[in-house]
Short mmCIF file of C-alpha atoms in Angstrom, two decimals:
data_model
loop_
_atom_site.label_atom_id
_atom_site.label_comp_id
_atom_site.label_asym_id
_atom_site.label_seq_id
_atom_site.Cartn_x
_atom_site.Cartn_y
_atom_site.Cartn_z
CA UNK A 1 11.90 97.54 83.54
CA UNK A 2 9.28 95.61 81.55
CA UNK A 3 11.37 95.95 78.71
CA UNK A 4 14.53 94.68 80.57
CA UNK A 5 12.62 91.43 81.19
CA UNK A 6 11.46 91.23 78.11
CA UNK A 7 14.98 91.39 76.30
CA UNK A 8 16.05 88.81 78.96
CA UNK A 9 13.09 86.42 78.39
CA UNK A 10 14.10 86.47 74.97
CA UNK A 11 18.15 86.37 75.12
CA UNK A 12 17.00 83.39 77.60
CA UNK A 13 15.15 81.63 75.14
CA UNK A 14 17.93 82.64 72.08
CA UNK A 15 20.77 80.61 74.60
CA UNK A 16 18.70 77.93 75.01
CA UNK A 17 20.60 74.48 74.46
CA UNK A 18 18.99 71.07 74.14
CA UNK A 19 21.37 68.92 76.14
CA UNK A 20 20.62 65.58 74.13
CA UNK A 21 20.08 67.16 70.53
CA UNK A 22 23.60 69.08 71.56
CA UNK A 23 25.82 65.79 72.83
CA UNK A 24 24.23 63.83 69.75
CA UNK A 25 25.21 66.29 67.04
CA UNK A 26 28.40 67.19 68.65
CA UNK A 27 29.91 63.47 68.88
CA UNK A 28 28.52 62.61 65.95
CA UNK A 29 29.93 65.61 63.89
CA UNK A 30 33.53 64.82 65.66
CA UNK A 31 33.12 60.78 64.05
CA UNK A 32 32.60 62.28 60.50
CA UNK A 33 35.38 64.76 60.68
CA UNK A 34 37.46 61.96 61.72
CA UNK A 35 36.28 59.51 59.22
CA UNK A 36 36.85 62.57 56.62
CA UNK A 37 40.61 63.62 58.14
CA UNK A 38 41.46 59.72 58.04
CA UNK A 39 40.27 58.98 54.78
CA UNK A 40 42.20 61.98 53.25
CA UNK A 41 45.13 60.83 55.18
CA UNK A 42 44.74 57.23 53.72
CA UNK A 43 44.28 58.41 50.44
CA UNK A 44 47.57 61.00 50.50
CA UNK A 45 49.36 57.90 52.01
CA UNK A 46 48.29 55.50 49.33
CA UNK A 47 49.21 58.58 46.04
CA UNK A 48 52.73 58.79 48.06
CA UNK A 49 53.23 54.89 48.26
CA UNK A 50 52.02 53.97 45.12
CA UNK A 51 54.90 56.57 43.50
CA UNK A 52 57.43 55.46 45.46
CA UNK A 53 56.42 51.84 44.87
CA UNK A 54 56.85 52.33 41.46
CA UNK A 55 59.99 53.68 42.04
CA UNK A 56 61.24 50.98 43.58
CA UNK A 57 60.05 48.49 41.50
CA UNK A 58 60.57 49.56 37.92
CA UNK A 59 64.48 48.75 38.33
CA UNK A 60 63.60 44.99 39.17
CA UNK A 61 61.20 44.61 36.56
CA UNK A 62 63.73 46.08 34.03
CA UNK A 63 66.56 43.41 35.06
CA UNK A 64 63.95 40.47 34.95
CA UNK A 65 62.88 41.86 31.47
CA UNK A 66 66.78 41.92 30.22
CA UNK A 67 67.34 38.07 31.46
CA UNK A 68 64.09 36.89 29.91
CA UNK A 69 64.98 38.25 26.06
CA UNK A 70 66.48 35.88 24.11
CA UNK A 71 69.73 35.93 22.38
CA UNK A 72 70.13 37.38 18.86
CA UNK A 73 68.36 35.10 15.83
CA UNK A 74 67.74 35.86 12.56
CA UNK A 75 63.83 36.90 13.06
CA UNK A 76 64.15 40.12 15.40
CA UNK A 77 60.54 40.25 16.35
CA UNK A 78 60.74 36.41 17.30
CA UNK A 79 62.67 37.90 20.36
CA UNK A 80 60.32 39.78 21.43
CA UNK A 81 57.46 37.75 20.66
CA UNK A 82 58.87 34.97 23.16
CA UNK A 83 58.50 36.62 25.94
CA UNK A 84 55.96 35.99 28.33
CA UNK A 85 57.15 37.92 31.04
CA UNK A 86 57.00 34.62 33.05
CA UNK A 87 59.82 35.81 35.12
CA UNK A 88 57.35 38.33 37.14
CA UNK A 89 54.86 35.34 37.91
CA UNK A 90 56.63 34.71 40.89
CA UNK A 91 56.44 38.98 42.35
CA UNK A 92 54.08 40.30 40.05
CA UNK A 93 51.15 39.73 42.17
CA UNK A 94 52.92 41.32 45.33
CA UNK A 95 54.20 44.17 43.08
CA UNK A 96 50.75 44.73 41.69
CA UNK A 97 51.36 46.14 38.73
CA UNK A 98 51.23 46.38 34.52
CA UNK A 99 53.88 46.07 32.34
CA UNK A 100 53.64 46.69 28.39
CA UNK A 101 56.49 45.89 26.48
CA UNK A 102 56.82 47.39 22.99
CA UNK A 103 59.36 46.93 20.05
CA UNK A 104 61.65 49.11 18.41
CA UNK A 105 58.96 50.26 16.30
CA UNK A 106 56.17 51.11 18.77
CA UNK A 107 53.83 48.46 18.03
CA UNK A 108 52.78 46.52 21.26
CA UNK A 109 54.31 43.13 21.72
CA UNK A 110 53.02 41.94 25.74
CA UNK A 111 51.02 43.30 27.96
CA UNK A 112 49.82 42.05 31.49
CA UNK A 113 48.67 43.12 34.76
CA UNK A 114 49.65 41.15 37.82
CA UNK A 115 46.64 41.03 40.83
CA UNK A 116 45.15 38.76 42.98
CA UNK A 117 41.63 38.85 41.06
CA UNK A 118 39.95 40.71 43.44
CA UNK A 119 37.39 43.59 42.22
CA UNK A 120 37.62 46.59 44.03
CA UNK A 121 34.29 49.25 44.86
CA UNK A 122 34.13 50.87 41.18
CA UNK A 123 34.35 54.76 43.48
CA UNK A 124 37.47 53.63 44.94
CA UNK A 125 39.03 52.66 41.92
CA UNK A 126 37.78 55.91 40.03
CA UNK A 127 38.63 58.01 42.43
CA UNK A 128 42.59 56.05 43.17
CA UNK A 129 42.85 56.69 39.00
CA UNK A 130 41.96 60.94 39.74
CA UNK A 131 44.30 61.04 42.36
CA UNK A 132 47.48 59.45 41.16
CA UNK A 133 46.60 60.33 37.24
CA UNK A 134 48.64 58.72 34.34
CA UNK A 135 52.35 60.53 35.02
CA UNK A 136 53.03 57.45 37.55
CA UNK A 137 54.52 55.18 35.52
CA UNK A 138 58.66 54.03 35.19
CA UNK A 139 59.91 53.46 31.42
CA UNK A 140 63.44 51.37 30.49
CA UNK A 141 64.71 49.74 27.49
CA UNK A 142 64.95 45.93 26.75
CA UNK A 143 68.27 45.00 25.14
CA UNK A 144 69.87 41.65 23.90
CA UNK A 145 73.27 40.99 24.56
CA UNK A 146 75.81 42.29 22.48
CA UNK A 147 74.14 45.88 23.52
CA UNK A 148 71.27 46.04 20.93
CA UNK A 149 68.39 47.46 22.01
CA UNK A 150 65.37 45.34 21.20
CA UNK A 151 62.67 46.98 22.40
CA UNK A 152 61.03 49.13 25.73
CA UNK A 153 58.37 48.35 28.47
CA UNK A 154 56.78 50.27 30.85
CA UNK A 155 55.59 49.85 34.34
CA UNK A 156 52.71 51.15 36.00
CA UNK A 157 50.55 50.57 39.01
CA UNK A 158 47.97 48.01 38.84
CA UNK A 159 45.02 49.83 39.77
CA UNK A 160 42.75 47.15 40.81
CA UNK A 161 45.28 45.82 43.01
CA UNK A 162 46.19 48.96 44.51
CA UNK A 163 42.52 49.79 44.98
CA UNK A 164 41.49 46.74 46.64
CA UNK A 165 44.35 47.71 49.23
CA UNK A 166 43.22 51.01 49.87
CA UNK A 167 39.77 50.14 50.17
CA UNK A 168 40.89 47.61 53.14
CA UNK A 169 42.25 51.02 54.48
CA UNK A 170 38.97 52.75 54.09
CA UNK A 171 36.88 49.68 55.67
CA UNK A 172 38.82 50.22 58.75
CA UNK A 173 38.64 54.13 58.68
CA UNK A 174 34.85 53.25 58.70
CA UNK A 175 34.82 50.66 61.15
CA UNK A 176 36.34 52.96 63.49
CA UNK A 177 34.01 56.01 62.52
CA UNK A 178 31.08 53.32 63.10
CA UNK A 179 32.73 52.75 66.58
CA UNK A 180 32.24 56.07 67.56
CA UNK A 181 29.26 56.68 66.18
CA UNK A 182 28.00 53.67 68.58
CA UNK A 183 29.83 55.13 71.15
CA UNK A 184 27.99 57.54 70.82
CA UNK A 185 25.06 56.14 70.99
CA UNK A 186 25.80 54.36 74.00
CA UNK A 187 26.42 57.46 75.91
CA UNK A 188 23.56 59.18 74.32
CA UNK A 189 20.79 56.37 75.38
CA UNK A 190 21.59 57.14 79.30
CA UNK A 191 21.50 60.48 79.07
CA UNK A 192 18.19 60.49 77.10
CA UNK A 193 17.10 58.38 80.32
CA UNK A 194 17.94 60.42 82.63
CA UNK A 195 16.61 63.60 81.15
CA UNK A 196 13.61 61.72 79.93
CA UNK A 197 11.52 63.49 83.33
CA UNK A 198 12.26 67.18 82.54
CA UNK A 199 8.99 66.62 80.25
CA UNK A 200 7.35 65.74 83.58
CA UNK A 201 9.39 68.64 85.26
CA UNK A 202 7.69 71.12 82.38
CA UNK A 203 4.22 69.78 82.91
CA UNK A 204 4.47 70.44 86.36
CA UNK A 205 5.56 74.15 86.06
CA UNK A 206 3.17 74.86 83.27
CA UNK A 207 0.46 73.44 85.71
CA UNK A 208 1.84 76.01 87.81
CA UNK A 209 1.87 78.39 86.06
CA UNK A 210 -1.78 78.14 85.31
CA UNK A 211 -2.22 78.23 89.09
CA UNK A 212 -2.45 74.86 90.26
CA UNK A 213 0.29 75.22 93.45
CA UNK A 214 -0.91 71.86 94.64
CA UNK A 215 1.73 70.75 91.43
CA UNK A 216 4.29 69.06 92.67
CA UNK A 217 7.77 67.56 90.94
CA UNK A 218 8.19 63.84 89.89
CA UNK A 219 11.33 62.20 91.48
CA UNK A 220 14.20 61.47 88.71
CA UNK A 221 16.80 58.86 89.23
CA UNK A 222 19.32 61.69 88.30
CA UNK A 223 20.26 62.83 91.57
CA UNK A 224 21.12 66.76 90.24
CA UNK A 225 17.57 66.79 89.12
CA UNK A 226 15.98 64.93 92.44
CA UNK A 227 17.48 67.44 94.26
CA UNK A 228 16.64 70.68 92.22
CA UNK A 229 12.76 68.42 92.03
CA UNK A 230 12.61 68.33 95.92
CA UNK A 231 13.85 72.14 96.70
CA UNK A 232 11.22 73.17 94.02
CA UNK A 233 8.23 71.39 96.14
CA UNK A 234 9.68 73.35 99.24
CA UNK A 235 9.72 76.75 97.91
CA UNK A 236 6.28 75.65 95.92
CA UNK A 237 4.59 74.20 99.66
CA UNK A 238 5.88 77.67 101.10
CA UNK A 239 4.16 79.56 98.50
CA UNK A 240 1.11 77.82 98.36
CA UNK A 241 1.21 78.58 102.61
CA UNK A 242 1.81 82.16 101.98
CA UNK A 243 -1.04 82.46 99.23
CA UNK A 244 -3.16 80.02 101.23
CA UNK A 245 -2.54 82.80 104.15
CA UNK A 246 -2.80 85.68 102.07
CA UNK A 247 -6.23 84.82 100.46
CA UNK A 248 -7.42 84.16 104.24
CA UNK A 249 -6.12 87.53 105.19
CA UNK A 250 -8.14 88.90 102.16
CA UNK A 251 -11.21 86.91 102.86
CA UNK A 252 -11.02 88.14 106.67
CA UNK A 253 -10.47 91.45 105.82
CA UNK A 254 -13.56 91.62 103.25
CA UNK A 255 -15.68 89.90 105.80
CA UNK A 256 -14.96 92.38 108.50
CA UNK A 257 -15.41 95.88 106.41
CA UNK A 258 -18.91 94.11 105.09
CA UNK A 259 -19.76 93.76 108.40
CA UNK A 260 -18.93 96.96 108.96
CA UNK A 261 -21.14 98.29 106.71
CA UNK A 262 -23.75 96.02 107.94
CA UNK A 263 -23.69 98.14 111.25
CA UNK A 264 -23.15 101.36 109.65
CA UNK A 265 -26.33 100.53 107.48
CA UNK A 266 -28.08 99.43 110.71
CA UNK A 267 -27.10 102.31 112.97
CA UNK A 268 -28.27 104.51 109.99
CA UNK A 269 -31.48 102.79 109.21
CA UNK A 270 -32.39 102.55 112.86
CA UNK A 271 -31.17 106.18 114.07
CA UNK A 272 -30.39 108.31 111.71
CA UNK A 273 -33.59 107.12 109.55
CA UNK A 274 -36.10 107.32 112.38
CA UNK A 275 -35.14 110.79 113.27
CA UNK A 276 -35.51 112.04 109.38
CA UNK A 277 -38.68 109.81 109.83
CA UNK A 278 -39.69 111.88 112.98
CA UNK A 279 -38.48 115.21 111.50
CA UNK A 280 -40.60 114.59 108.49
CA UNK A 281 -43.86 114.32 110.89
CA UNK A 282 -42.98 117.28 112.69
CA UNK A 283 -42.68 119.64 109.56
CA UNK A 284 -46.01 118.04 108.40
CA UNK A 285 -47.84 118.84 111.96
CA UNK A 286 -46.30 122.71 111.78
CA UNK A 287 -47.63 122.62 108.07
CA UNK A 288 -51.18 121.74 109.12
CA UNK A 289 -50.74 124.33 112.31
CA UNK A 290 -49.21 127.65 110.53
CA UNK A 291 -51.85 127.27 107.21
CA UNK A 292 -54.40 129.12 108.86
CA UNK A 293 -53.37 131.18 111.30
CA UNK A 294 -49.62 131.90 110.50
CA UNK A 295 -49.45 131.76 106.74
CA UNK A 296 -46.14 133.21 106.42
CA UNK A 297 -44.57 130.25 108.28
CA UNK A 298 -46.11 127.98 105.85
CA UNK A 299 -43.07 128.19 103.15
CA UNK A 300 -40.54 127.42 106.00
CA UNK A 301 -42.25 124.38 106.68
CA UNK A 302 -43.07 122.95 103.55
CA UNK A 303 -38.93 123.54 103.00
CA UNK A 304 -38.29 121.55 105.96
CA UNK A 305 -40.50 118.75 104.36
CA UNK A 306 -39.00 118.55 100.93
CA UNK A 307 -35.13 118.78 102.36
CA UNK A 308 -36.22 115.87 104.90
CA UNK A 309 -37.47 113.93 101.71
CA UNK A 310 -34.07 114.62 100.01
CA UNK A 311 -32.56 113.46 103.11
CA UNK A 312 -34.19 110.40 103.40
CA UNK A 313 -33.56 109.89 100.01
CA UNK A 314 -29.91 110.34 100.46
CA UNK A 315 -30.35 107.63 103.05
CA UNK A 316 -31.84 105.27 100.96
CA UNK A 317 -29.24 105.65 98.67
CA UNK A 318 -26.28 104.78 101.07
CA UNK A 319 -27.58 102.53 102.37
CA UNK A 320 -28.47 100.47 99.13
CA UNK A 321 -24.46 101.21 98.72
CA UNK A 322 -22.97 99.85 102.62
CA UNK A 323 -25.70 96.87 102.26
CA UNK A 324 -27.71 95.61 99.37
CA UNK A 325 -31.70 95.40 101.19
CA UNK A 326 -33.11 91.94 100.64
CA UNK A 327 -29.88 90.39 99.67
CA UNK A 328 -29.50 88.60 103.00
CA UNK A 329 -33.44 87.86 103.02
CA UNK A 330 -34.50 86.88 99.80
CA UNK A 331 -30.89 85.92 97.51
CA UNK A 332 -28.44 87.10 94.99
CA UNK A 333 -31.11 86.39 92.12
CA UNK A 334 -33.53 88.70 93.51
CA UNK A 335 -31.00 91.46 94.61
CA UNK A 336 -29.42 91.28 91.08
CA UNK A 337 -33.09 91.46 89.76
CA UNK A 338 -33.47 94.55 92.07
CA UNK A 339 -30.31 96.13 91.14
CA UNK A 340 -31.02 95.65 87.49
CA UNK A 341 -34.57 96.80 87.69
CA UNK A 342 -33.33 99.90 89.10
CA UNK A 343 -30.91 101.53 86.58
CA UNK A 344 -33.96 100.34 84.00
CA UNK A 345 -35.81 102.51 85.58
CA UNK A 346 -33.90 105.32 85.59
CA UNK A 347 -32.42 104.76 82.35
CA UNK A 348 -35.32 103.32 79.72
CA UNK A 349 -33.24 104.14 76.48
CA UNK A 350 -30.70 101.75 77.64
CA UNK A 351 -31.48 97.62 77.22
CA UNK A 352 -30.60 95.29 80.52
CA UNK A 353 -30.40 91.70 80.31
CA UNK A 354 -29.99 89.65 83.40
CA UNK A 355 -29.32 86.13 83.16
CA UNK A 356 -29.06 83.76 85.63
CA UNK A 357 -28.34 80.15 85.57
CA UNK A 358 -27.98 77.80 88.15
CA UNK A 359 -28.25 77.90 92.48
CA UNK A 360 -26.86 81.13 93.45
CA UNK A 361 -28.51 81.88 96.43
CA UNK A 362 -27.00 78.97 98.03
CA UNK A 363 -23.69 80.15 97.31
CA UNK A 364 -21.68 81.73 100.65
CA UNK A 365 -22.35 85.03 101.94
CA UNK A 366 -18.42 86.06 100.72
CA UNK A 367 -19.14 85.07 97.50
CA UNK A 368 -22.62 86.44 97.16
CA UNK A 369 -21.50 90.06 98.21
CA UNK A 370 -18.46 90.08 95.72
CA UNK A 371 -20.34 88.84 92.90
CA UNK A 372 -23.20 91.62 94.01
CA UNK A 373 -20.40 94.11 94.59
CA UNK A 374 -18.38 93.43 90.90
CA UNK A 375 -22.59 93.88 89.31
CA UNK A 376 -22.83 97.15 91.21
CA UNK A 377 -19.48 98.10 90.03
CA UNK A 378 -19.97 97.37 86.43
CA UNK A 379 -23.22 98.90 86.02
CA UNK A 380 -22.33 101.95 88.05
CA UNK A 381 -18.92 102.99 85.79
CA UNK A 382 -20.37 101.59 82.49
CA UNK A 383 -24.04 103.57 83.15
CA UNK A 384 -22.27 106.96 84.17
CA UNK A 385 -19.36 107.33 81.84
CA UNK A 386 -19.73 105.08 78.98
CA UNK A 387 -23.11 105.74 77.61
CA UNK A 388 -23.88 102.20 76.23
CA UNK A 389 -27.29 101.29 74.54
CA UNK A 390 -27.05 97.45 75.45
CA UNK A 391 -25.51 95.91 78.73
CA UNK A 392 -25.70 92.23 79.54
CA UNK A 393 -24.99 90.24 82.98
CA UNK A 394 -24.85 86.83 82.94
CA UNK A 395 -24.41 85.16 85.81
CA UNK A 396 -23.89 80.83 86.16
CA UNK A 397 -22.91 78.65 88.97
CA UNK A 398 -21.51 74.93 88.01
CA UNK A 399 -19.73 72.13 89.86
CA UNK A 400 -16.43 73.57 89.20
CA UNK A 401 -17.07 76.88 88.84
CA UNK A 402 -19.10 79.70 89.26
CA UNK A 403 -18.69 82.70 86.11
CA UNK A 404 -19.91 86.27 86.13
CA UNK A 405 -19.69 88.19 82.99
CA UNK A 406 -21.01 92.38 82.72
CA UNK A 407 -20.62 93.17 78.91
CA UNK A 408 -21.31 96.61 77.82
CA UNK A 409 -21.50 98.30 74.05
CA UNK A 410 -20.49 101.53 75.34
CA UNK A 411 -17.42 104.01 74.46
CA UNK A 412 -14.85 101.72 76.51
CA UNK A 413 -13.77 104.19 78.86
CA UNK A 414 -11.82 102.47 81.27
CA UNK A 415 -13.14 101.21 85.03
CA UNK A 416 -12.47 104.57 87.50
CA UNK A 417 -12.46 103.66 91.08
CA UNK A 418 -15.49 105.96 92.11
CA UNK A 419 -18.64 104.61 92.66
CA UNK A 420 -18.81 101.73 95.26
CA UNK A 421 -15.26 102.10 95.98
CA UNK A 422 -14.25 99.12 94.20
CA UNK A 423 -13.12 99.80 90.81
CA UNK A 424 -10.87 97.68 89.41
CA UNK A 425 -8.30 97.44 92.27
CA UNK A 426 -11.17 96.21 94.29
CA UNK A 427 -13.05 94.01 91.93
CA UNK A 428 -9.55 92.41 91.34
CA UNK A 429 -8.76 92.12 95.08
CA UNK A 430 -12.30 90.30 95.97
CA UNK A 431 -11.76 87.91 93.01
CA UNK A 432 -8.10 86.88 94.39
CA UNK A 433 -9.19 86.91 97.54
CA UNK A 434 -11.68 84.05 96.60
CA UNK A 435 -8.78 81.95 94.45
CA UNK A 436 -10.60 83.05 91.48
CA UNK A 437 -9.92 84.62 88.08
CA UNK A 438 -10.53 88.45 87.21
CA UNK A 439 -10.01 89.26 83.31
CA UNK A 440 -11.01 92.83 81.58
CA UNK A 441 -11.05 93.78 78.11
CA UNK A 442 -12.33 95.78 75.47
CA UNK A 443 -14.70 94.52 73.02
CA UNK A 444 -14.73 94.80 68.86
CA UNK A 445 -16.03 97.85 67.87
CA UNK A 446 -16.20 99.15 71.41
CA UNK A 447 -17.71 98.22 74.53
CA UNK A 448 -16.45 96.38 77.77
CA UNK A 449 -16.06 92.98 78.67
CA UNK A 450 -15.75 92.38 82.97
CA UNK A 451 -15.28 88.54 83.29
CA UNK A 452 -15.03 86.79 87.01
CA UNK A 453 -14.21 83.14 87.31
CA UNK A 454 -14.46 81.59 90.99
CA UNK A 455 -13.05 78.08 91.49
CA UNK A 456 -15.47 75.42 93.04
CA UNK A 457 -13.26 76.21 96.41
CA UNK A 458 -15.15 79.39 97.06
CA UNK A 459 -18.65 77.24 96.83
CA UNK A 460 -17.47 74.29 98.87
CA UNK A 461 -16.35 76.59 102.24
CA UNK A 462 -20.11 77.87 102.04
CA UNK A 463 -21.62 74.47 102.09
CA UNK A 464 -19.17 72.71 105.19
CA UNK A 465 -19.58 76.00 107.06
CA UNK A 466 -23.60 74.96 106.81
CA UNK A 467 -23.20 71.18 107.09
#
């Protein structure tokens, strides 16, 4: 199952679309593709009218030619030479093209180019000349009456003049793919406005997500996202009522079974303890009694000593579990202090360090047994079935927070739930319970690291409860 929601985190983030980015690119993509498609189109219109143009034209040009040459004289090249091609001054430029007129023997005689004198972009032009190429021409013969053939012209297109037509062409192709892209623009600017607070919207869950529930959505003019914003802060206020309830449920629950154990420990210490206490004297009084004159009773009763010691031992023991002695009396410094000096004790080869900064035994009696508790914890699991040389508690109350940390250099065996009956289920639940943070890891080479975080929340109830 973890997998599951891993794969669908993942195709989640893979399908992700960026509404903007996606409506920019899109509309913009669609006014080049157009610009392209109508620029081809302009330029295949422009190869096909410029043939047919030519076409059309060379016959005219051919009949001016023939009522422009001269009659016969004795000079033939005078003929030719007169000619001016005058008669195209009036069409020429309209036409827009280039006529070369050659004689008989192939050596030029005229040649012009009709145009308005406009200069075309040097691309167009280059690229007009690569499109239509130099088959595009029309050829004829000039001839003086009575039938002799005098000389030949061609026409061709006028490149200059056809390009600074077909660049008018483009400039409105443009204009229009300009349009669009403004269009564009246009539409993209509101929608950039009204998605401009699903920024705020992701601040607001990542606070959340760090657990701040007190979050709550901005209000967007888009009324889609005001409405998903305000059923958001519903479902958020409802969970924030349900956690707010469980944590009180949890807090009630840890208060009760700790005073629970403060009986137990009470009824124990004041009944079951002064009995062992009374037993104890008795077996001592029978001891004195049987030395002398009943010697053989005098094993039985030193037995009933020494398992009346173990006893109250035992005693001692669970109690120290169901209630920590002097924790209500003298504070959470001394009682760690206590608890610390103990295991050093019993264990000399290993090195404790306490450390403990700040007011702690002002903090509330909830908050004083669970940080006592998560200690007892730590030391007890760490102590019996790691076997670490070095274990360090560091304990430190500030104004927002209050931070417990049990390090250990032992074989990192993970946290059993023996001991206290805590373990890490319980350690975890106490820590919730008080809105705090409850982290566990392994250190580098080995060891454990226990870390507790409470929020200044778990402080605060302690000091209005006392106010």
């Amino acid at each position: 199952m973890q997998l599951r929601g891993t794969d669908a985190v993942a195709d989640g983030h893979a399908r992700a679309v960026d509404l903007k980015r996606h409506l920019l690119l899109r509309v913009t993509l669609f006014a080049l593709v157009i610009g392209l498609i109508a620029s081809g189109v302009v330029l295949q219109q422009a190869q096909e009218r410029i043939r047919s143009h030519i076409a059309r034209t060379g016959g005219t040009v051919e009949r001016l030619l023939a009522g422009e040459a001269t009659q016969p004289r004795d000079v033939f090249r005078r003929s030719l030479e007169s000619m001016d091609l005058s008669s195209l001054d009036g069409i020429g430029p309209l036409l827009g093209i280039c006529v070369a007129v050659e004689d008989i023997y192939k050596r030029p005689a005229i040649q012009r180019c009709f145009d308005d004198g406009a200069d075309p972009p040097v691309l167009v032009r280059w690229l007009l000349a690569r499109l239509i190429g130099p088959e595009v021409s029309y050829g004829g013969a000039i001839g003086q009456y009575p039938g002799v053939k005098v000389g030949e012209f061609v026409v061709t297109p006028n490149l200059d003049s056809e390009a600074v037509e077909l660049w008018h062409q483009i400039r409105t192709v443009l204009g229009m793919t300009v349009g669009i892209l403004l269009l564009n623009l246009l539409v993209y600017l509101p929608v950039r406005r009204a998605l401009g607070p699903t920024d705020a919207i992701l601040a607001v869950l990542g606070r959340m997500e760090a657990g701040d529930l007190a979050a709550r959505m901005p209000r967007p003019r888009l009324i889609e996202l005001r409405r998903i914003a305000s059923g958001f802060d519903h479902l958020a206020e409802r969970l924030q009522k349900t956690i707010a309830g469980q944590r009180h449920l949890a807090q009630r629950l840890l208060a009760v079974r700790e005073e629970e154990r403060r009986r137990f420990a009470r009824e124990l210490h004041d009944e079951f303890g002064q009995c062992l206490t009374s037993i104890g004297a008795e077996a001592a009084f029978i001891t004195e009694g049987v030395r002398g004159p009943q010697p053989a009773l005098l094993p039985a009763a030193r037995a009933i000593a020494s398992v009346t010691a173990h006893m109250m031992e035992s005693l001692q023991g669970i109690l120290l579990q169901l209630r920590p002695v002097g924790l209500e009396e003298f504070g959470l410094h001394a009682g760690l202090e206590e608890l610390v000096g103990g295991w050093r004790r019993r264990l000399p080869e290993c090195v404790f360090t306490l450390s403990v900064e700040g007011q702690v035994d002002e903090l509330p009696d909830e908050l004083t047994v669970s940080l006592y508790r998560i200690v007892q914890e730590c030391l007890t699991n760490a102590l019996r079935h790691a076997s670490p040389g070095r274990v360090t508690v560091s304990l430190r109350r500030e104004a927002d927070a209050c931070t417990l940390v049990v390090e250990d250099d032992g074989e990192g065996a993970p946290l059993s739930t023996a001991g206290s009956g805590l373990g890490v289920l319980g350690m975890h639940e106490r820590v919730e319970a008080l809105g705090g943070c409850f982290a566990m890891t392994r250190c580098v080479p080995c060891g454990m690291r226990v870390e507790a975080v409470f929020p200044a929340s778990a402080m605060v109830e302690h000091e209005e409860e006392h106010a």
